[in-house]
Amino acid sequence: MPLVLVILGRQGSGKGTQAALLSKRYGVVHISTGDMLRASVAAGTELGLRAKAVIDAGNLVGDDIMIGIVDERLSADDIGVHGVVLDGFPRTTAQADALAEILGQSGPDLAINLDVPIAEVTERMLARGRDDDTEEAISRRLELYEAETAPLLAWFETRGCLAVVDGLGTEGEVLARISAAIDALP
Ligand code: AP5
Ligand code: MG
C-alpha cells in the first residue's frame, strides 16, 4: 500500500510548503484543498464563485462540498499508485470521519501536526499577503482552527497515528523532522 499522509497545523504553519517537499521526497501526490478551491476561483466555476467570499472572510467551506471534492480526488488512479499527502483536509470532525470511511480499515499511515505558535504564523501570513491574509481573515481563520480543527489532534492520537513536529526553523530542518517520523513507520 502506498503512503497516506495527513499534514495538520495552524494556518501559516507551513503545511503547503512541507507537503510540496514531501511530495518530491516520497513521490506522494500533494492534494491541497485550499489550492483546489483557489483554482476553482481562478477558473470562475460555480464552486469558485461561491467559495471566494467564504475564503476571503476566513470562514470554512461547507463539509458536504469539501468531502465530495476530496472523495472524488482520492478515487483517481494516481493516488492508489503513488499515495498521497493531504494538506488542508480534514479540518473538522465530520471531515475526519468521512476520511476514515473513504480510506477504510487502513486509515492514514501518519498525521503530522506542524506546531508553530500563533505569533509566528500571523507574521508569516502577513508577510505572504494572499487575498485571505488580511488581519481580520487571519484572526477568523485562527479562531476556527482552535474551535474546529485542533480537536482533530486527539482524533488522530486516539487512532495511534499522530506525530507532533516542531514547525519552527528552516524549511529543511522541519522537513528533516517530518521525514524522521515517516521513516520510523513500520
Ligand atoms: P488553505 O489554503 O488550506 O489555507 P490555510 O489553512 O489558511 O493555510 P495556509 O495555506 O495559509 O498555510 P500553510 O500551513 O499551508 O502554510 P504555508 O506553507 O503556505 O485554505 C484556504 C481556505 O480555503 C480556508 O480558510 C477555507 O476557507 C477553505 N478551505 C480549504 N480547505 C478546507 C476544508 N477542508 N474545509 C473547509 N474549508 C476549506 O506557509 C505560510 C508562509 O510561511 C509562506 O509564506 C511560507 O513561505 C512561509 N514558511 C513556510 N515554512 C516556513 C519556515 N519554516 N520558516 C519561515 N517561513 C516559512
Ligand atoms: Mg497552504
XYZ file of C-alpha atoms and ligand atoms in Angstrom:
244
model
C 0.000 0.000 0.000
C 1.384 3.452 -0.898
C 1.932 6.058 1.809
C -1.089 8.038 3.047
C -0.083 11.176 4.972
C -2.111 13.985 6.501
C -0.474 17.300 7.322
C -2.124 19.325 10.060
C -1.299 22.618 11.721
C -2.419 26.200 12.088
C -2.885 28.397 9.063
C 0.568 29.594 8.048
C 2.354 26.758 9.864
C 3.937 25.532 6.615
C 1.559 22.732 5.556
C 1.685 23.660 1.884
C 5.449 24.227 1.946
C 6.190 20.889 3.611
C 3.580 18.933 1.617
C 5.296 20.029 -1.608
C 8.684 18.892 -0.243
C 7.221 15.562 0.936
C 5.688 15.034 -2.480
C 9.160 15.385 -4.012
C 10.925 13.226 -1.439
C 8.416 10.366 -1.181
C 6.698 10.596 -4.566
C 3.250 11.016 -2.996
C 0.590 13.159 -4.669
C 0.086 16.541 -2.956
C -3.584 17.357 -2.509
C -4.257 20.835 -1.116
C -7.937 21.659 -0.697
C -7.040 25.361 -0.447
C -5.179 25.202 -3.797
C -8.099 23.296 -5.363
C -10.555 25.953 -4.161
C -8.308 28.800 -5.365
C -8.058 27.090 -8.771
C -11.868 26.989 -8.924
C -11.982 30.693 -8.041
C -9.436 31.490 -10.773
C -11.364 29.397 -13.305
C -14.613 31.135 -12.365
C -16.523 27.890 -11.835
C -19.793 27.896 -9.876
C -17.982 26.437 -6.855
C -15.268 29.076 -7.176
C -17.766 31.913 -7.321
C -19.463 30.658 -4.168
C -16.235 29.827 -2.338
C -14.419 33.129 -2.933
C -16.369 35.153 -0.354
C -16.155 32.350 2.196
C -12.376 32.010 1.784
C -11.674 35.749 1.792
C -13.631 36.122 5.055
C -11.590 33.300 6.579
C -14.584 31.022 7.021
C -14.776 27.318 6.204
C -16.393 25.971 3.049
C -19.187 23.508 3.916
C -18.296 19.948 4.925
C -20.528 18.344 2.263
C -18.810 20.242 -0.543
C -15.298 19.575 0.776
C -15.939 15.884 1.438
C -17.361 15.497 -2.087
C -14.302 17.162 -3.657
C -11.775 15.088 -1.693
C -13.674 11.810 -2.099
C -13.677 12.277 -5.864
C -9.994 13.263 -5.993
C -8.890 10.327 -3.823
C -10.664 7.855 -6.075
C -8.396 8.758 -9.028
C -5.845 6.136 -10.132
C -2.708 8.162 -9.300
C -3.465 8.041 -5.570
C -3.585 4.249 -5.483
C -0.256 4.130 -7.302
C 1.729 6.931 -5.615
C -0.003 7.558 -2.282
C -0.952 10.999 -1.033
C -0.191 13.854 1.313
C -3.398 15.634 2.293
C -2.892 19.344 3.042
C -5.865 21.256 4.487
C -8.163 18.258 4.859
C -9.611 17.115 7.207
C -10.348 20.323 9.085
C -13.464 19.315 11.034
C -14.524 16.164 12.855
C -17.115 15.493 10.148
C -14.341 15.610 7.522
C -12.124 13.300 9.601
C -14.960 10.793 9.950
C -15.568 10.972 6.198
C -11.854 10.414 5.517
C -11.860 7.353 7.774
C -14.747 5.991 5.747
C -13.058 6.758 2.410
C -9.761 5.129 3.479
C -11.464 2.187 5.191
C -9.602 -0.158 7.555
C -6.130 1.051 6.654
C -6.585 4.720 7.636
C -3.749 7.230 7.193
C -0.219 5.993 7.951
C 0.675 9.208 9.707
C -0.881 12.566 10.598
C 1.817 15.201 11.120
C 0.947 18.231 13.201
C 3.226 21.186 12.484
C 3.470 23.012 15.765
C 4.013 26.766 15.296
C 2.898 29.475 17.763
C 0.155 31.958 16.825
C 2.503 34.976 16.802
C 4.824 33.305 14.281
C 2.079 32.087 11.903
C 0.467 35.528 11.961
C 3.765 37.146 10.992
C 4.311 34.600 8.179
C 0.843 35.136 6.706
C 1.019 38.936 6.862
C 4.368 38.757 5.048
C 2.877 36.480 2.347
C -0.171 38.650 1.571
C -2.571 36.191 -0.092
C -6.143 37.547 -0.604
C -7.199 35.917 2.685
C -4.119 37.131 4.579
C -5.781 40.272 5.948
C -5.640 40.837 9.704
C -9.384 40.208 10.005
C -9.441 36.999 7.979
C -6.314 35.689 9.709
C -7.847 36.081 13.149
C -11.090 34.424 11.965
C -9.118 31.509 10.443
C -7.096 31.011 13.629
C -10.293 31.145 15.709
C -11.869 28.451 13.536
C -8.681 26.411 13.785
C -8.969 26.270 17.590
C -12.703 25.505 17.502
C -12.933 23.067 14.578
C -9.515 21.688 13.681
C -7.483 21.465 16.911
C -9.851 18.763 18.268
C -8.670 16.546 15.391
C -5.297 16.128 17.079
C -6.994 13.978 19.721
C -8.932 12.224 16.958
C -5.687 11.116 15.261
C -3.902 10.408 18.525
C -6.671 8.019 19.561
C -6.060 6.159 16.309
C -2.352 5.966 17.111
C -1.088 7.836 14.061
C -0.265 11.350 15.299
C 3.240 12.840 15.138
C 3.735 16.335 16.550
C 6.625 18.117 14.859
C 8.198 21.450 15.792
C 7.473 23.694 12.797
C 9.987 26.405 13.748
C 13.306 26.575 11.954
C 14.282 26.450 8.301
C 12.165 24.544 5.759
C 14.954 21.955 5.576
C 15.079 21.490 9.327
C 11.325 20.981 9.518
C 11.421 18.552 6.574
C 14.137 16.519 8.321
C 11.961 16.218 11.449
C 8.920 15.110 9.460
C 10.984 12.657 7.418
C 12.360 11.106 10.618
C 8.775 10.410 11.756
C 7.849 8.924 8.364
C 10.997 6.812 8.128
C 10.283 5.407 11.605
C 6.960 3.950 10.381
C 6.871 0.149 10.436
P -5.672 26.831 2.824
O -5.164 27.222 1.521
O -5.507 25.454 3.299
O -5.100 27.869 3.865
P -4.766 27.782 5.408
O -5.280 26.610 6.113
O -5.174 29.115 5.938
O -3.245 27.576 5.467
P -2.170 28.339 4.652
O -2.143 27.841 3.264
O -2.331 29.811 4.882
O -0.882 27.914 5.465
P 0.074 26.675 5.300
O 0.059 25.917 6.579
O -0.160 25.929 4.038
O 1.458 27.409 5.265
P 2.408 27.766 4.015
O 3.215 26.587 3.614
O 1.626 28.478 2.969
O -7.239 27.151 2.910
C -7.723 28.408 2.492
C -9.221 28.496 2.728
O -9.892 27.512 1.906
C -9.702 28.188 4.147
O -9.618 29.315 5.009
C -11.149 27.770 3.872
O -11.973 28.856 3.618
C -11.009 26.959 2.591
N -10.736 25.520 2.851
C -9.626 24.818 2.496
N -9.715 23.537 2.908
C -10.903 23.426 3.535
C -11.569 22.360 4.203
N -11.004 21.133 4.297
N -12.778 22.611 4.752
C -13.348 23.822 4.668
N -12.800 24.878 4.061
C -11.570 24.692 3.493
O 3.382 28.792 4.746
C 2.929 30.063 5.150
C 4.016 31.106 4.863
O 5.131 30.832 5.698
C 4.523 31.094 3.426
O 4.791 32.395 3.023
C 5.814 30.255 3.523
O 6.738 30.608 2.554
C 6.291 30.586 4.912
N 7.030 29.487 5.538
C 6.815 28.151 5.377
N 7.676 27.430 6.112
C 8.449 28.329 6.782
C 9.514 28.203 7.708
N 9.979 27.005 8.111
N 10.066 29.334 8.197
C 9.608 30.559 7.804
N 8.597 30.742 6.915
C 8.022 29.646 6.416
Mg -1.495 26.118 2.448
